[in-house]
Tab-separated table of C-alpha atoms in Angstrom:
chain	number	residue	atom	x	y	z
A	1437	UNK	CA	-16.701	37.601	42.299
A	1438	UNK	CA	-15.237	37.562	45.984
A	1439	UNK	CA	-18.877	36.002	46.789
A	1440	UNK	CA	-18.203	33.147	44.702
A	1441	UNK	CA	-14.427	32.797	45.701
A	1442	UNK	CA	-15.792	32.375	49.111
A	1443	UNK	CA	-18.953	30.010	48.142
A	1444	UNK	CA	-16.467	28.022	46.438
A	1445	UNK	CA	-14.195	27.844	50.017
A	1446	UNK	CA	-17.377	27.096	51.734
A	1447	UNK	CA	-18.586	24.289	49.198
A	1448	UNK	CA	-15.122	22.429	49.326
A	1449	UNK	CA	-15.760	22.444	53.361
A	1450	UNK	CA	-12.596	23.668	54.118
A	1451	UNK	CA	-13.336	25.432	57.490
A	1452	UNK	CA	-16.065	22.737	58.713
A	1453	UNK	CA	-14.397	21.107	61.090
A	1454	UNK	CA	-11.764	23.737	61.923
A	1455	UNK	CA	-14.414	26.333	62.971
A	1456	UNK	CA	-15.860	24.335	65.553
A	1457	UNK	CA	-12.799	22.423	67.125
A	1458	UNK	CA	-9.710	23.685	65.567
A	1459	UNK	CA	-8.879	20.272	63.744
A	1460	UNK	CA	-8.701	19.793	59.413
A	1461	UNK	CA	-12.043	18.259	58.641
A	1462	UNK	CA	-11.763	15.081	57.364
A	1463	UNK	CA	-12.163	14.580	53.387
A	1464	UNK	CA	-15.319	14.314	52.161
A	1465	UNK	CA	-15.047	10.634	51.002
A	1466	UNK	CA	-14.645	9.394	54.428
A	1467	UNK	CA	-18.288	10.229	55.099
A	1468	UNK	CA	-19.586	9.013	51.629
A	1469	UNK	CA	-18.471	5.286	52.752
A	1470	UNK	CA	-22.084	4.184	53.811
A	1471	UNK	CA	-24.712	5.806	51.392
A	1472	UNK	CA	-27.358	3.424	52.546
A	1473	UNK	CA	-26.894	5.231	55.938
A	1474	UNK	CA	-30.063	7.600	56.372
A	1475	UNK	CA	-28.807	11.311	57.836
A	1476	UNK	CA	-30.810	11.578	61.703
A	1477	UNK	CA	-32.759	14.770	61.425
A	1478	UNK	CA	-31.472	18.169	62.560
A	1479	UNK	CA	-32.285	17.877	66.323
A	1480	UNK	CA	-35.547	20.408	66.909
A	1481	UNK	CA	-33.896	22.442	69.858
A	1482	UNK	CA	-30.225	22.944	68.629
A	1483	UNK	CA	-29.251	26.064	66.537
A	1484	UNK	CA	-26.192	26.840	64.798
A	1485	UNK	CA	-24.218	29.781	63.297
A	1486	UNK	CA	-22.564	33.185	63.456
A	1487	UNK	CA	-23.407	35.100	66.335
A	1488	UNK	CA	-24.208	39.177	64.934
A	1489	UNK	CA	-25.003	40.768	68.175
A	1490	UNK	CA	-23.574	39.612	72.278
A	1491	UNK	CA	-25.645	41.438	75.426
A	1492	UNK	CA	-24.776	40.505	79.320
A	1493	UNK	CA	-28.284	38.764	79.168
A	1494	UNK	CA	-28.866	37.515	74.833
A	1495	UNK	CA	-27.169	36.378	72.119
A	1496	UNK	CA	-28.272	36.642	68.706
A	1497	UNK	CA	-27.105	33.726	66.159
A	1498	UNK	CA	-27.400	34.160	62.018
A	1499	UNK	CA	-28.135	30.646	60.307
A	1500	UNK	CA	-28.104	31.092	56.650
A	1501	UNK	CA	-31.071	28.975	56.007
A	1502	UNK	CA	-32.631	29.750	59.499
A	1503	UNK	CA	-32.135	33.500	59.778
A	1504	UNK	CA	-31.377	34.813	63.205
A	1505	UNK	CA	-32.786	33.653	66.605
A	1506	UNK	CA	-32.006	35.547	69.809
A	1507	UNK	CA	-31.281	33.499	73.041
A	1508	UNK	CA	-31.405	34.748	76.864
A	1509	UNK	CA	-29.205	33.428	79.183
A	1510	UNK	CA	-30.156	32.111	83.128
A	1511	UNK	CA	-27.863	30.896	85.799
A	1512	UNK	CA	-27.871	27.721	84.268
A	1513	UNK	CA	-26.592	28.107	81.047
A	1514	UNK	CA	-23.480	26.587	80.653
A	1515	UNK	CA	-20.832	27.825	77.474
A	1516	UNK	CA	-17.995	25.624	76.577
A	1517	UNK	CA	-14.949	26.757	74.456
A	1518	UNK	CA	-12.276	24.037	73.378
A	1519	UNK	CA	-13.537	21.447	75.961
A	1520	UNK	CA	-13.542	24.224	79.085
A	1521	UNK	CA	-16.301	25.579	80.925
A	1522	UNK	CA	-16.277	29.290	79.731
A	1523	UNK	CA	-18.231	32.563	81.214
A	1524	UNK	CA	-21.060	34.470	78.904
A	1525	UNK	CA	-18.677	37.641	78.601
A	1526	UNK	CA	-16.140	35.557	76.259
A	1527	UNK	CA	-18.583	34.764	73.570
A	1528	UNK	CA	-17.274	37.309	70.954
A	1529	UNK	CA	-19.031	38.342	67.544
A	1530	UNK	CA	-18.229	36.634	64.293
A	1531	UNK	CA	-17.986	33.633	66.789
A	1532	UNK	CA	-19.329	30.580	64.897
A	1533	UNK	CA	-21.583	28.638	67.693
A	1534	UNK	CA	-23.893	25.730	68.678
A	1535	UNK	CA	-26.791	26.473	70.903
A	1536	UNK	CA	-28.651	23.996	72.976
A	1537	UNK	CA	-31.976	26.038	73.758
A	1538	UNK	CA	-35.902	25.896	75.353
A	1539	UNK	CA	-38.797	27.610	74.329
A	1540	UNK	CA	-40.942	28.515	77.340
A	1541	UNK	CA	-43.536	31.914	77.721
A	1542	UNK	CA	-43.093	33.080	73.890
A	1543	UNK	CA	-38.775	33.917	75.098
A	1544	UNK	CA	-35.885	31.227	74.028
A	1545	UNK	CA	-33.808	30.591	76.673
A	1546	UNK	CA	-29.964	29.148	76.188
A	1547	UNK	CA	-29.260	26.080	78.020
A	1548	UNK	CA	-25.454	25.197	76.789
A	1549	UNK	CA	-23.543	27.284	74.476
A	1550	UNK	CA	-20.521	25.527	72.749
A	1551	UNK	CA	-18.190	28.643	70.798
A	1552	UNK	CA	-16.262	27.490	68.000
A	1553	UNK	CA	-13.439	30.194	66.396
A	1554	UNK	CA	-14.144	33.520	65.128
A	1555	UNK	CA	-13.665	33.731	61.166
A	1556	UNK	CA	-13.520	36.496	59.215
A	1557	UNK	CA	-13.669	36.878	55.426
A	1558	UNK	CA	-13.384	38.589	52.273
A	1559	UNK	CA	-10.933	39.419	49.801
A	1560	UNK	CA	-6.998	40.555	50.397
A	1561	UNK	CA	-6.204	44.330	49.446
A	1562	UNK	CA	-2.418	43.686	50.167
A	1563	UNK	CA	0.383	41.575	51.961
A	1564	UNK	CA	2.659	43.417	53.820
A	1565	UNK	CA	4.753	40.869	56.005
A	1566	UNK	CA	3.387	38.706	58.578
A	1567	UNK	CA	-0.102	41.431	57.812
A	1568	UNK	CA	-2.593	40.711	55.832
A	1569	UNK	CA	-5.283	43.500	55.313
A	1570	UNK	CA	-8.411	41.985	53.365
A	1571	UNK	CA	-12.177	43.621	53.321
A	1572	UNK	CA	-14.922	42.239	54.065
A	1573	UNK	CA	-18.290	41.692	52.286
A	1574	UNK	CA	-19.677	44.630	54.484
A	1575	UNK	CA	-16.871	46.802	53.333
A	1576	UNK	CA	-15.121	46.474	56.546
A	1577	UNK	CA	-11.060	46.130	56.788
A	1578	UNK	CA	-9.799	43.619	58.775
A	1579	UNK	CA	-5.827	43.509	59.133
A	1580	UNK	CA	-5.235	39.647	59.804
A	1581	UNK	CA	-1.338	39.088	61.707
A	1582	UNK	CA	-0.085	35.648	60.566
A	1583	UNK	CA	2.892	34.140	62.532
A	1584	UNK	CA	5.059	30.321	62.363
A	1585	UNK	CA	2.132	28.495	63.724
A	1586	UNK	CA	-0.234	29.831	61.527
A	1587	UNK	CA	-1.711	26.879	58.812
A	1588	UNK	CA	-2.695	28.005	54.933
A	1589	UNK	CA	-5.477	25.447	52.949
A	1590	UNK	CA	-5.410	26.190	49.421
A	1591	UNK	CA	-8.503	25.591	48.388
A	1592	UNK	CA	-8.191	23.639	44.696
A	1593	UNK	CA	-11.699	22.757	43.726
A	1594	UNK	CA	-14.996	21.745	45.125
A	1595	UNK	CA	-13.928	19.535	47.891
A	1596	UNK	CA	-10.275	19.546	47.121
A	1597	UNK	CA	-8.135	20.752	49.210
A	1598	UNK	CA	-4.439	21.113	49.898
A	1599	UNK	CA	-1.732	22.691	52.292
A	1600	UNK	CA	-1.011	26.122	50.784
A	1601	UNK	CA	1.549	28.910	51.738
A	1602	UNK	CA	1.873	32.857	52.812
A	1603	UNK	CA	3.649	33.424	49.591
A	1604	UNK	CA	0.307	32.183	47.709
A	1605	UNK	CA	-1.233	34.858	49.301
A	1606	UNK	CA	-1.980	38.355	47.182
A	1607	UNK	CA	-4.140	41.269	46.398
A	1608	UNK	CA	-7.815	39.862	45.085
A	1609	UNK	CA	-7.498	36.343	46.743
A	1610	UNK	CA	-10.550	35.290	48.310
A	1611	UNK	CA	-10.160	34.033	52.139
A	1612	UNK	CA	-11.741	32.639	55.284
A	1613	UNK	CA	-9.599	33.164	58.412
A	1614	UNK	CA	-10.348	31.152	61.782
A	1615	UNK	CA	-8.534	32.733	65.247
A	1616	UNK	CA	-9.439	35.463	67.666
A	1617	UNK	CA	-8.922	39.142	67.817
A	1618	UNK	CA	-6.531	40.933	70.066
A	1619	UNK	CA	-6.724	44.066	72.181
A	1620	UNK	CA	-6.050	46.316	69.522
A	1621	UNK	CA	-8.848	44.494	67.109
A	1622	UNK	CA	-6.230	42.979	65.121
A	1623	UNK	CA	-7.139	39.391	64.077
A	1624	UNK	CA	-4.596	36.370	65.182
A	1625	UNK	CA	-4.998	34.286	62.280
A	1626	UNK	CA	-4.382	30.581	63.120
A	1627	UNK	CA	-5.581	29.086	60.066
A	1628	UNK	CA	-6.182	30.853	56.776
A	1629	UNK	CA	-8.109	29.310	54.366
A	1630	UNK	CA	-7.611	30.760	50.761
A	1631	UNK	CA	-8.989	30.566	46.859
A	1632	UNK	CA	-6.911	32.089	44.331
A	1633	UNK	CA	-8.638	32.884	40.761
């Protein structure tokens, strides 16, 4: 069931613009205005999604539709968080990313790196305060701290969306959570994205 609670998140495209700059995406109907407007094919040397595994030298990055593609890095690559030139060692797992890259000698090599937020998701065991402990697909816990600034979407429907509240939050809700973690591996929630059944 969670799996569909969090299809059903992904479908409305709550989290597609927040992952990536922070900012609500706009509603779908804005982009429906021109359907005799033909979609420009996915560019042949960008990549994007989750990245599962972070070296000093490679990255590896999990597309659902692609599967996973490992990139090396050079003295020229160049990774960007929130508009700022960023080093290599703050790329973090479960970050979701964009990767400009070059094939050359059978290796892929990174050119520009652009990090959008870390998410985590899965479905809430309990609220306990500003905590929220939820486990993940993988059967991982993840306690998520929540504080004034953070935002709740409540997701309605497929594309329907709405501001929501901690209060809406409990045991068996379904969730997508965009922030960072701290040093003690809690996760800084700064916008929560949530389906209740």
């Amino acid at each position: 069931m969670i799996g569909k609670v969090l299809a059903g998140i992904a479908t409305a495209g709550a989290l597609a613009g927040v992952l990536a700059t922070g900012a609500l995406a706009a509603p779908a109907a804005t982009t429906a205005a021109s359907p005799a407007k033909t979609q420009r094919p996915a560019a042949k040397d960008l990549f994007g999604g989750t990245v599962t595994a972070i070296t000093a030298t490679q990255v590896t990055v999990k597309n659902a539709k692609a599967g996973s593609k490992t990139f090396l890095s050079t003295d020229k690559t160049v990774v960007i968080i929130n508009g700022r030139i960023a080093r290599w060692s703050e790329i973090e797992l479960n970050s979701h990313v964009m990767v400009r890259y070059e094939e050359r000698g059978g290796k892929t090599y990174a050119h520009r790196v652009h990090i959008g937020r870390v998410h985590v998701a899965g479905k809430v065991e309990n609220v306990n305060g500003n905590v929220i402990t939820i486990r993940t697909r993988d059967g991982k816990q993840v306690r998520l701290t929540v504080n004034s600034d953070t935002k709740y979407l409540k997701v309605t429907g497929k594309k329907q969306r709405e501001a929501g509240l901690l209060s809406d939050i409990h045991a068996g809700t379904g969730l997508i959570a965009a922030g960072s973690y701290d040093a003690s591996h809690n996760f800084d929630a700064s916008l929560v994205a949530y389906r209740n059944k």
